[in-house]
PDB file of N, CA and C in Angstrom:
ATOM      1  N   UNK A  26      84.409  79.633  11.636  1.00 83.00           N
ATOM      2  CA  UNK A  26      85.470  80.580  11.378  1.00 83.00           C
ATOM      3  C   UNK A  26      86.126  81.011  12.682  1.00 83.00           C
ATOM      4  N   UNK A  27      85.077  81.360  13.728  1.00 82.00           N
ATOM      5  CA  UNK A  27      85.902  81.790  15.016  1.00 82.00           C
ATOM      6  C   UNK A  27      86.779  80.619  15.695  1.00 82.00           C
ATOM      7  N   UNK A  28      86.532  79.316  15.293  1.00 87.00           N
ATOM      8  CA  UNK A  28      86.823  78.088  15.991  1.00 87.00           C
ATOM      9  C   UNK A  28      88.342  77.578  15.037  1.00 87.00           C
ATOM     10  N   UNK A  29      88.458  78.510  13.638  1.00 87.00           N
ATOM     11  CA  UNK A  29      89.667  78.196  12.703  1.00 87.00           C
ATOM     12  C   UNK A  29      89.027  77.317  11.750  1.00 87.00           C
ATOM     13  N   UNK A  30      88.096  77.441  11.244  1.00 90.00           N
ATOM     14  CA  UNK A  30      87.481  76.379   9.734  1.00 90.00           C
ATOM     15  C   UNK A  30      87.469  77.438   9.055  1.00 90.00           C
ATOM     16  N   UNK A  31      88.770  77.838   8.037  1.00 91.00           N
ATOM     17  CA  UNK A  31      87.811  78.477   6.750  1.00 91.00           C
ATOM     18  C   UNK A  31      86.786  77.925   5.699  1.00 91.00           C
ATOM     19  N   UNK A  32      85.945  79.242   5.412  1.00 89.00           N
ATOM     20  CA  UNK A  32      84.971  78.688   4.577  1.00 89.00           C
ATOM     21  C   UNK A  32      85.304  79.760   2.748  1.00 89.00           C
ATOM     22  N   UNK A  33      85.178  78.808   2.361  1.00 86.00           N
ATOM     23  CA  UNK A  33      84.880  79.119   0.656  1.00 86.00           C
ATOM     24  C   UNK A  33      83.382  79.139  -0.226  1.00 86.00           C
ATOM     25  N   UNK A  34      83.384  80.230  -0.198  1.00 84.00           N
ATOM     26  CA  UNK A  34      82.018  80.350  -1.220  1.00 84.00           C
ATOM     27  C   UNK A  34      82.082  80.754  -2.196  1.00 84.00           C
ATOM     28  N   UNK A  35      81.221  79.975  -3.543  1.00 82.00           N
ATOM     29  CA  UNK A  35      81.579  80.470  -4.471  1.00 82.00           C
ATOM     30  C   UNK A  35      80.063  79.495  -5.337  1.00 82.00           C
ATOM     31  N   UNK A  36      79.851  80.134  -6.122  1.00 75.00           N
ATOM     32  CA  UNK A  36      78.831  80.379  -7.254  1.00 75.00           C
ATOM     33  C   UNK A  36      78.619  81.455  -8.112  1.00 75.00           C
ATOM     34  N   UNK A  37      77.352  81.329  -9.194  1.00 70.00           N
ATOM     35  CA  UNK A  37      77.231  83.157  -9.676  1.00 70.00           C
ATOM     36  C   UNK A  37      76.886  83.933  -9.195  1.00 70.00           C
ATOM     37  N   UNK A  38      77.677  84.709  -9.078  1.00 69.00           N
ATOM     38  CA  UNK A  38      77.202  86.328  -8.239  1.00 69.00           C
ATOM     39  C   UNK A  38      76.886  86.104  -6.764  1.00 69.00           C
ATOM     40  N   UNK A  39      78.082  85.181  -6.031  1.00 72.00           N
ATOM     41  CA  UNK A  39      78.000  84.744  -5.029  1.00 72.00           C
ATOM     42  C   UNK A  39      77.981  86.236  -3.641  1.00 72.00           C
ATOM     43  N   UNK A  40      79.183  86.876  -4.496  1.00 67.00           N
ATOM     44  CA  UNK A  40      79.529  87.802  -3.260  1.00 67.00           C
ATOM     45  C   UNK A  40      78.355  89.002  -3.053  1.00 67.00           C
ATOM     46  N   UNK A  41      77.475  89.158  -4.016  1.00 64.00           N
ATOM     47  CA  UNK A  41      76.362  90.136  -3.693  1.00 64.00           C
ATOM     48  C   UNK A  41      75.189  89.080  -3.715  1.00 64.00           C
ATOM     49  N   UNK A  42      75.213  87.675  -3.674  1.00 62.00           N
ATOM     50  CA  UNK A  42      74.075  87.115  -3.291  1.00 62.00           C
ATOM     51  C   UNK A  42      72.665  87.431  -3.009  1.00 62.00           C
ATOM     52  N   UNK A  43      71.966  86.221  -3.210  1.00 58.00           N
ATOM     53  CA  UNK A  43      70.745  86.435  -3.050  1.00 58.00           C
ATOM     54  C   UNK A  43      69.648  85.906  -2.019  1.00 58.00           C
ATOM     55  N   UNK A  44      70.415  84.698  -1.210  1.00 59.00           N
ATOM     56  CA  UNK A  44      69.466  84.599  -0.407  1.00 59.00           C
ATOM     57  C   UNK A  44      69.832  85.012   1.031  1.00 59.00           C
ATOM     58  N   UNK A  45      70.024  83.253   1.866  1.00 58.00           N
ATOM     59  CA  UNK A  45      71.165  83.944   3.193  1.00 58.00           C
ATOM     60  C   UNK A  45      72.199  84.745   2.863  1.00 58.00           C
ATOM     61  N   UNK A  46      72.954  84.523   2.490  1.00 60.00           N
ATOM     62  CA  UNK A  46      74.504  84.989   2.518  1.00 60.00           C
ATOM     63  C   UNK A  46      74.248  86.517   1.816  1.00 60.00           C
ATOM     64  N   UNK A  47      73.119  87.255   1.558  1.00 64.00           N
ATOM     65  CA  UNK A  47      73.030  88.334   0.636  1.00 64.00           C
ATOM     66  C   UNK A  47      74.447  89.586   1.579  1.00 64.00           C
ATOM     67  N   UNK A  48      74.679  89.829   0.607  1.00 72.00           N
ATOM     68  CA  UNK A  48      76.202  91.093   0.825  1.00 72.00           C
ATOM     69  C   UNK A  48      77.378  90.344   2.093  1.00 72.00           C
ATOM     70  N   UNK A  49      77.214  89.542   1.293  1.00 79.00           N
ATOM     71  CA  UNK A  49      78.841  88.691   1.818  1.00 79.00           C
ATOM     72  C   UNK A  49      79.822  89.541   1.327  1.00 79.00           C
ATOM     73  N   UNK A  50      79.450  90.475   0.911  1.00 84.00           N
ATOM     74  CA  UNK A  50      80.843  91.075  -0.011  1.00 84.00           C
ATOM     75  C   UNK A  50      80.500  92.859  -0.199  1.00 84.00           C
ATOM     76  N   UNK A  51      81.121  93.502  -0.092  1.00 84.00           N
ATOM     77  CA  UNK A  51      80.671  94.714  -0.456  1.00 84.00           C
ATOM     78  C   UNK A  51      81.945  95.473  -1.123  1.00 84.00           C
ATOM     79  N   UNK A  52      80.767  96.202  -2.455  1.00 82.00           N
ATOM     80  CA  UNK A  52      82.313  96.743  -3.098  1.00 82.00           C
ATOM     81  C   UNK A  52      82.163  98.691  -3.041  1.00 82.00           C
ATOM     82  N   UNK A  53      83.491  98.815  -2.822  1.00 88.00           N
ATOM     83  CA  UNK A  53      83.647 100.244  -2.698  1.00 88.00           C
ATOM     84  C   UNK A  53      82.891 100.826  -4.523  1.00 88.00           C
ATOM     85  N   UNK A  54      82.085 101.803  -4.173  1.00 90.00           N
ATOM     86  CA  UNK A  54      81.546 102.574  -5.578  1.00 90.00           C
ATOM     87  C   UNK A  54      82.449 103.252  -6.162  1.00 90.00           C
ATOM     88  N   UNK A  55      83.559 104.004  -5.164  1.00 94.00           N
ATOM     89  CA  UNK A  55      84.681 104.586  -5.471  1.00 94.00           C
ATOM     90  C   UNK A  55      85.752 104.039  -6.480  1.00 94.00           C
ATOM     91  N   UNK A  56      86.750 103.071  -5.521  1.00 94.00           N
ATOM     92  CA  UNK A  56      87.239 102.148  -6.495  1.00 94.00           C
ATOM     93  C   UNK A  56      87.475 100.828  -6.337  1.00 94.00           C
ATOM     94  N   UNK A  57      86.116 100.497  -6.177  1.00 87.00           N
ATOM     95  CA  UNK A  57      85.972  98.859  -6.829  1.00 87.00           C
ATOM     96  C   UNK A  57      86.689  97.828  -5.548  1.00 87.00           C
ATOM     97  N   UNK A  58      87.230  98.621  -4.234  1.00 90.00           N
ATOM     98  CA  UNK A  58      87.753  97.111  -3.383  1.00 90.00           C
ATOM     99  C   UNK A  58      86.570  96.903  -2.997  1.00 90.00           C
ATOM    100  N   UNK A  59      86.860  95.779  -2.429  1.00 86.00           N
ATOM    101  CA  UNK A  59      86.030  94.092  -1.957  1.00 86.00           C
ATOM    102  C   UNK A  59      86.196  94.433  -0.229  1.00 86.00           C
ATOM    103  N   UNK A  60      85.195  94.588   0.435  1.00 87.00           N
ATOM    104  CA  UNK A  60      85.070  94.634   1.644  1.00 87.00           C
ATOM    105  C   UNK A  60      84.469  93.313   2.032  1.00 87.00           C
ATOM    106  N   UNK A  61      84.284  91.693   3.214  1.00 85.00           N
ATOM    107  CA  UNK A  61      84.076  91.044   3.982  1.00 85.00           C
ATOM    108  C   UNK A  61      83.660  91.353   5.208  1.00 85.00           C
ATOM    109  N   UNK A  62      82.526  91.736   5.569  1.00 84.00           N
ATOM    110  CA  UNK A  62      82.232  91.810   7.081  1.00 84.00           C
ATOM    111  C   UNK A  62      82.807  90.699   7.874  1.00 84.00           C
ATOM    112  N   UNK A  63      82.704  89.435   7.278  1.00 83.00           N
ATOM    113  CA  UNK A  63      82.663  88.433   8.112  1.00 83.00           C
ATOM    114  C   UNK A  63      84.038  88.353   8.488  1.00 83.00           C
ATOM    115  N   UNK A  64      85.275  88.766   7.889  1.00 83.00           N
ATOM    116  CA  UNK A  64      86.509  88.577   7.698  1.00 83.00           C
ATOM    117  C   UNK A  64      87.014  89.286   8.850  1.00 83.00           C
ATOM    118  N   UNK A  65      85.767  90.403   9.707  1.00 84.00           N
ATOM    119  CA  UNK A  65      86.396  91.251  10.591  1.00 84.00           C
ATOM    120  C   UNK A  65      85.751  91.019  11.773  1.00 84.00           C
ATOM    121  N   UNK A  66      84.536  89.729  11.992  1.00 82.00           N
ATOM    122  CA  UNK A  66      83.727  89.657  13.508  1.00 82.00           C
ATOM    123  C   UNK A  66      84.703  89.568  14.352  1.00 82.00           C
ATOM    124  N   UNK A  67      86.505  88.749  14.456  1.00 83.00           N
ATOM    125  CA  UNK A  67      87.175  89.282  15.469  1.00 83.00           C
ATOM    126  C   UNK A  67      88.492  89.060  14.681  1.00 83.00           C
ATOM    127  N   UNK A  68      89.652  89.048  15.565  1.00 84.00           N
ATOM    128  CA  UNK A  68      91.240  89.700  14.924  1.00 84.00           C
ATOM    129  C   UNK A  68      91.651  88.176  14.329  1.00 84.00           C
ATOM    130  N   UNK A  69      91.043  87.043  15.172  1.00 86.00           N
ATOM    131  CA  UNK A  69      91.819  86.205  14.646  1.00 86.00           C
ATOM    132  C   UNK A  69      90.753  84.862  13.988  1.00 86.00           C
ATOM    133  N   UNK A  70      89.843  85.587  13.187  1.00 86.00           N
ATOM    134  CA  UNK A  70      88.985  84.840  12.611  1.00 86.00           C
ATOM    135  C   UNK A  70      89.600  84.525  11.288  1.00 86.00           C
ATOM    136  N   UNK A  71      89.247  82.577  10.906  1.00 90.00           N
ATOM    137  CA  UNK A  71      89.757  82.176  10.368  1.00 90.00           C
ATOM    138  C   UNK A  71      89.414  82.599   8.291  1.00 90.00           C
ATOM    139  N   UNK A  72      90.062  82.848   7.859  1.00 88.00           N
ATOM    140  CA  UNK A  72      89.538  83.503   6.241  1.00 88.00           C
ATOM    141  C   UNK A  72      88.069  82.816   5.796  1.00 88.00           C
ATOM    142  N   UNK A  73      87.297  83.616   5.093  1.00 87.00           N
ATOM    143  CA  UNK A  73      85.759  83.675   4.517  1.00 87.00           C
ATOM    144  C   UNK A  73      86.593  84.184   3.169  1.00 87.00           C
ATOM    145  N   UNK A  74      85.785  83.347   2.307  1.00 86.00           N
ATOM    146  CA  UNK A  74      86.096  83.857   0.857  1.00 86.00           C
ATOM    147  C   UNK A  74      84.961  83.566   0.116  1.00 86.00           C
ATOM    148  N   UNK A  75      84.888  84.406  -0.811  1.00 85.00           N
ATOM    149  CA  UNK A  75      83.802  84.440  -1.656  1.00 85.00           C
ATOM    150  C   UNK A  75      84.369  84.307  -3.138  1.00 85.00           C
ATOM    151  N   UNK A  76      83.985  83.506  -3.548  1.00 81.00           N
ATOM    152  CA  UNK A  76      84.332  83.562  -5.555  1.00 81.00           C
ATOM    153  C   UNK A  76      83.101  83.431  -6.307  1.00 81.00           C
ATOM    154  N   UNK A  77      82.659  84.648  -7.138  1.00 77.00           N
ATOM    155  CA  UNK A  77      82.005  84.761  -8.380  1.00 77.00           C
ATOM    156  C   UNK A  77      82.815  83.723  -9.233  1.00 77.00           C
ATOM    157  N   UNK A  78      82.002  82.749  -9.702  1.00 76.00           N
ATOM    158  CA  UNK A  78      82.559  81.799 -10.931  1.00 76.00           C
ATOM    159  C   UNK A  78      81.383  82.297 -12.107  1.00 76.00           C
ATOM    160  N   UNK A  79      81.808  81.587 -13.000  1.00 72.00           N
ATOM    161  CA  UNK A  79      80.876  81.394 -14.257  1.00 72.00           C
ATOM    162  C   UNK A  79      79.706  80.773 -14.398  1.00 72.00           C
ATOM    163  N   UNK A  80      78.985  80.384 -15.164  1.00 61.00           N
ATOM    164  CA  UNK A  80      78.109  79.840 -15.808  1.00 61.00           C
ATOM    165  C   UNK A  80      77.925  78.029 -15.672  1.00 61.00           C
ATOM    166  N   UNK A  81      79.540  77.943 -15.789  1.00 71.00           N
ATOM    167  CA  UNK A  81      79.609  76.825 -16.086  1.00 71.00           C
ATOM    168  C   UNK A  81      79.505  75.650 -14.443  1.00 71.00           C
ATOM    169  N   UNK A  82      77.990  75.603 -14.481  1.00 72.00           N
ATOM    170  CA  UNK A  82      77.800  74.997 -12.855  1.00 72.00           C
ATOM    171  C   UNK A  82      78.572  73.339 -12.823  1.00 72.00           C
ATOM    172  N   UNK A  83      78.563  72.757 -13.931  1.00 76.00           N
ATOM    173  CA  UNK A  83      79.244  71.221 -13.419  1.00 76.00           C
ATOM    174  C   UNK A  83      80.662  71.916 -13.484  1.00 76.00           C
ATOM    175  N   UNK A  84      81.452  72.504 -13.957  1.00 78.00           N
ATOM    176  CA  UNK A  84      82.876  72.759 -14.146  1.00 78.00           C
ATOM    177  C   UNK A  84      82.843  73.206 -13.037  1.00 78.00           C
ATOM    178  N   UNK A  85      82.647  74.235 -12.250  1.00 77.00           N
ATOM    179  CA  UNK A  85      82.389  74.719 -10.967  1.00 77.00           C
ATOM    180  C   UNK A  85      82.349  73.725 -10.590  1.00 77.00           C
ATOM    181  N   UNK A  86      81.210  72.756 -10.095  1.00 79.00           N
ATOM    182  CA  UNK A  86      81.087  72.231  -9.032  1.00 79.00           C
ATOM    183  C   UNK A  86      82.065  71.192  -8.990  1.00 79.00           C
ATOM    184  N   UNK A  87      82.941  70.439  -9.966  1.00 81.00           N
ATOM    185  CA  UNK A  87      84.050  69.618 -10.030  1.00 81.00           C
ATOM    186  C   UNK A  87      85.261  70.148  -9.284  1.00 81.00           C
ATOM    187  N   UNK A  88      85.364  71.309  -9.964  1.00 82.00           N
ATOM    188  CA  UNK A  88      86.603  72.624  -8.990  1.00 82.00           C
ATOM    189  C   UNK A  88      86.422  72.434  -8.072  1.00 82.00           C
ATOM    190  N   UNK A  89      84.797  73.055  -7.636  1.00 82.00           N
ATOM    191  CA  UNK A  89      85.090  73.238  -5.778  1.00 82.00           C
ATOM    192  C   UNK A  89      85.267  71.924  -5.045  1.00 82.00           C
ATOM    193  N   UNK A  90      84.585  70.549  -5.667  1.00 84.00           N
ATOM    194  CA  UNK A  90      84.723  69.032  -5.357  1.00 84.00           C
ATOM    195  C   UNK A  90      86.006  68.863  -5.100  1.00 84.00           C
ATOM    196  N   UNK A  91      87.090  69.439  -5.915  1.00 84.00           N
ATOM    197  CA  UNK A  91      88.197  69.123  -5.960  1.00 84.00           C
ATOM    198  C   UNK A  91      89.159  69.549  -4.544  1.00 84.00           C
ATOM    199  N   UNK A  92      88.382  70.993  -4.766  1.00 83.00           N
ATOM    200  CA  UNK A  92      89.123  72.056  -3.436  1.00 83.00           C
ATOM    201  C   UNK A  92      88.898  71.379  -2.142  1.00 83.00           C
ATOM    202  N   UNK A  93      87.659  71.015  -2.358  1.00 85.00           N
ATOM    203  CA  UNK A  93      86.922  70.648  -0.464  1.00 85.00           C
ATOM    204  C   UNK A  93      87.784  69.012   0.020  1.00 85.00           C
ATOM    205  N   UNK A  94      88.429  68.494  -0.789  1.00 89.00           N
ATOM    206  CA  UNK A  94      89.420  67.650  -0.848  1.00 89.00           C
ATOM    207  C   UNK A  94      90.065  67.749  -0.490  1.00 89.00           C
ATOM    208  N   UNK A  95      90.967  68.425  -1.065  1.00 88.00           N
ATOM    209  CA  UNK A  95      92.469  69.348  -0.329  1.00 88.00           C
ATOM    210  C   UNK A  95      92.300  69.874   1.098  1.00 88.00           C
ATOM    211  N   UNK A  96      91.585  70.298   1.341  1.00 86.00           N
ATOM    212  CA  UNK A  96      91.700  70.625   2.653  1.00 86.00           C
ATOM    213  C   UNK A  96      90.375  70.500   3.626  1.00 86.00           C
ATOM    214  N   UNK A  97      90.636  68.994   4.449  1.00 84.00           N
ATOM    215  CA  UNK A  97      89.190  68.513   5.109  1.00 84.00           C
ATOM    216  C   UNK A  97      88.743  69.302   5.626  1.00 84.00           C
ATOM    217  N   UNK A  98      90.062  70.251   6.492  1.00 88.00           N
ATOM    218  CA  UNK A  98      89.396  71.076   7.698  1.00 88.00           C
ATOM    219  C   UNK A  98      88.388  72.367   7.025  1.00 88.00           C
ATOM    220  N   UNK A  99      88.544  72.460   6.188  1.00 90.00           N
ATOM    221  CA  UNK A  99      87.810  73.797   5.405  1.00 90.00           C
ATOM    222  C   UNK A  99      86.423  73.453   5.261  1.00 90.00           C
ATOM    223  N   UNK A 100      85.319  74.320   4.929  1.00 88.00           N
ATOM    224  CA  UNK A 100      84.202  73.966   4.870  1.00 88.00           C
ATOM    225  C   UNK A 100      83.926  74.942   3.293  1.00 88.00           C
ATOM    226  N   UNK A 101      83.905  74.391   2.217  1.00 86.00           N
ATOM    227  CA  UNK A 101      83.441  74.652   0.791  1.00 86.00           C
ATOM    228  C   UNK A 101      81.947  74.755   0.549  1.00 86.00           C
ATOM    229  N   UNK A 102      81.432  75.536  -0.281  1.00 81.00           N
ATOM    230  CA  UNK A 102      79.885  75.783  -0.069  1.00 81.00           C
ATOM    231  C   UNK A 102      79.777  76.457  -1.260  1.00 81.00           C
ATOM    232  N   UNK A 103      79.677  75.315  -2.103  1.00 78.00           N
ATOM    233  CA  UNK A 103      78.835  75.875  -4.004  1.00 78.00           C
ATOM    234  C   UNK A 103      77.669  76.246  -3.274  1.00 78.00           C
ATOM    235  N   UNK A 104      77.054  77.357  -4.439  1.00 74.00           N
ATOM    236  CA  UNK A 104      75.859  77.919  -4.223  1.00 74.00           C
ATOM    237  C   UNK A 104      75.597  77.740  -6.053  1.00 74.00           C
ATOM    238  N   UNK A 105      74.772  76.797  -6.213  1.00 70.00           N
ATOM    239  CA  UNK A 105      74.176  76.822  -7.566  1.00 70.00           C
ATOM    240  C   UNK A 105      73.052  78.290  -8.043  1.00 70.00           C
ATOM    241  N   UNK A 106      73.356  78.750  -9.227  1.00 67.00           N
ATOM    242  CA  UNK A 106      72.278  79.511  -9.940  1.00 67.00           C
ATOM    243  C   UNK A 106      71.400  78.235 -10.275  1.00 67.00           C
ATOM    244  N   UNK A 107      70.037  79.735  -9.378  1.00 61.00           N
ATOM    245  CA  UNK A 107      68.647  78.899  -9.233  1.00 61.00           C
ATOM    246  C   UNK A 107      68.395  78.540 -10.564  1.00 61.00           C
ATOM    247  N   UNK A 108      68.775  78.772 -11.727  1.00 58.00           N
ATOM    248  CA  UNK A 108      68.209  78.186 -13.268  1.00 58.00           C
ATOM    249  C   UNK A 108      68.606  77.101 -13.477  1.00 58.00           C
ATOM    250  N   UNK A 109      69.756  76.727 -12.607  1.00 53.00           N
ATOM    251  CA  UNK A 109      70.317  75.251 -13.201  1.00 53.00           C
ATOM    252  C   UNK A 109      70.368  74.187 -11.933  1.00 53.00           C
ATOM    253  N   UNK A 110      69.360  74.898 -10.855  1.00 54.00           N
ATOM    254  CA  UNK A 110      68.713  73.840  -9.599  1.00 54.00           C
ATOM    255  C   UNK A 110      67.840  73.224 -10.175  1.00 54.00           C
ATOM    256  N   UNK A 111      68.181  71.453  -9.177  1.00 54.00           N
ATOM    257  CA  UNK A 111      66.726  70.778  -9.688  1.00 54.00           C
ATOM    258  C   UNK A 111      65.726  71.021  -9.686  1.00 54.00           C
ATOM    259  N   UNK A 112      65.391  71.735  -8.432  1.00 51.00           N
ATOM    260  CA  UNK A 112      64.073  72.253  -7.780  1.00 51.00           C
ATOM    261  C   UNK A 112      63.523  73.670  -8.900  1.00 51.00           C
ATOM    262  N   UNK A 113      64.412  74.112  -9.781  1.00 51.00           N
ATOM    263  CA  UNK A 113      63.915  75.310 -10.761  1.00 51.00           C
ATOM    264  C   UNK A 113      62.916  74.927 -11.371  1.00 51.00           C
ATOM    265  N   UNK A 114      61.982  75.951 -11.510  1.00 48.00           N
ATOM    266  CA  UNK A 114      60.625  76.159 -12.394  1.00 48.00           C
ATOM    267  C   UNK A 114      60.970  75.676 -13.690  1.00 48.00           C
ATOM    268  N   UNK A 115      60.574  74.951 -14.195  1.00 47.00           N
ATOM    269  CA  UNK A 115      60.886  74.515 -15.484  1.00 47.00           C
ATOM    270  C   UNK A 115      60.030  75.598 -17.064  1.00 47.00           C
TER     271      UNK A 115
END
């Protein structure tokens, strides 16, 4: 991001996350805006985005397949819900 690669994240319940990335996102209790720490480490850091998607992890992951296409220089980063990882407890 400091070097100009935006990054896109997006899975369920990406922006209050759960592992690394936990509070990529913080929302006012007041009224509901969307705060980015990362969006502010300096003035001319390149956009961090976060998208909560749905359920639907192959439809997702086709979307973001699609996005990380469009633009090489970007760096895209599905985050699958652990229920529908291979590695999930069965």
């Amino acid at each position: 991001m400091t070097e100009g690669t935006p990054v896109r994240l997006s899975g369920q319940d990406a922006g209050r996350g759960t592992f690394t990335h936990r509070h990529a996102i913080f929302h006012d209790a007041n009224d509901g805006t969307r705060y980015s720490p990362l969006n502010t480490i300096q003035p001319d850091v390149a956009d961090f985005a976060v998208h909560d998607s749905n359920l639907s992890e192959f439809g997702v992951l086709g979307f973001e397949y699609g996005n990380s296409i469009t633009d090489p220089r970007a760096l895209t980063i599905w985050k699958p819900s652990s229920a529908t990882s291979p590695t999930a407890p069965r």
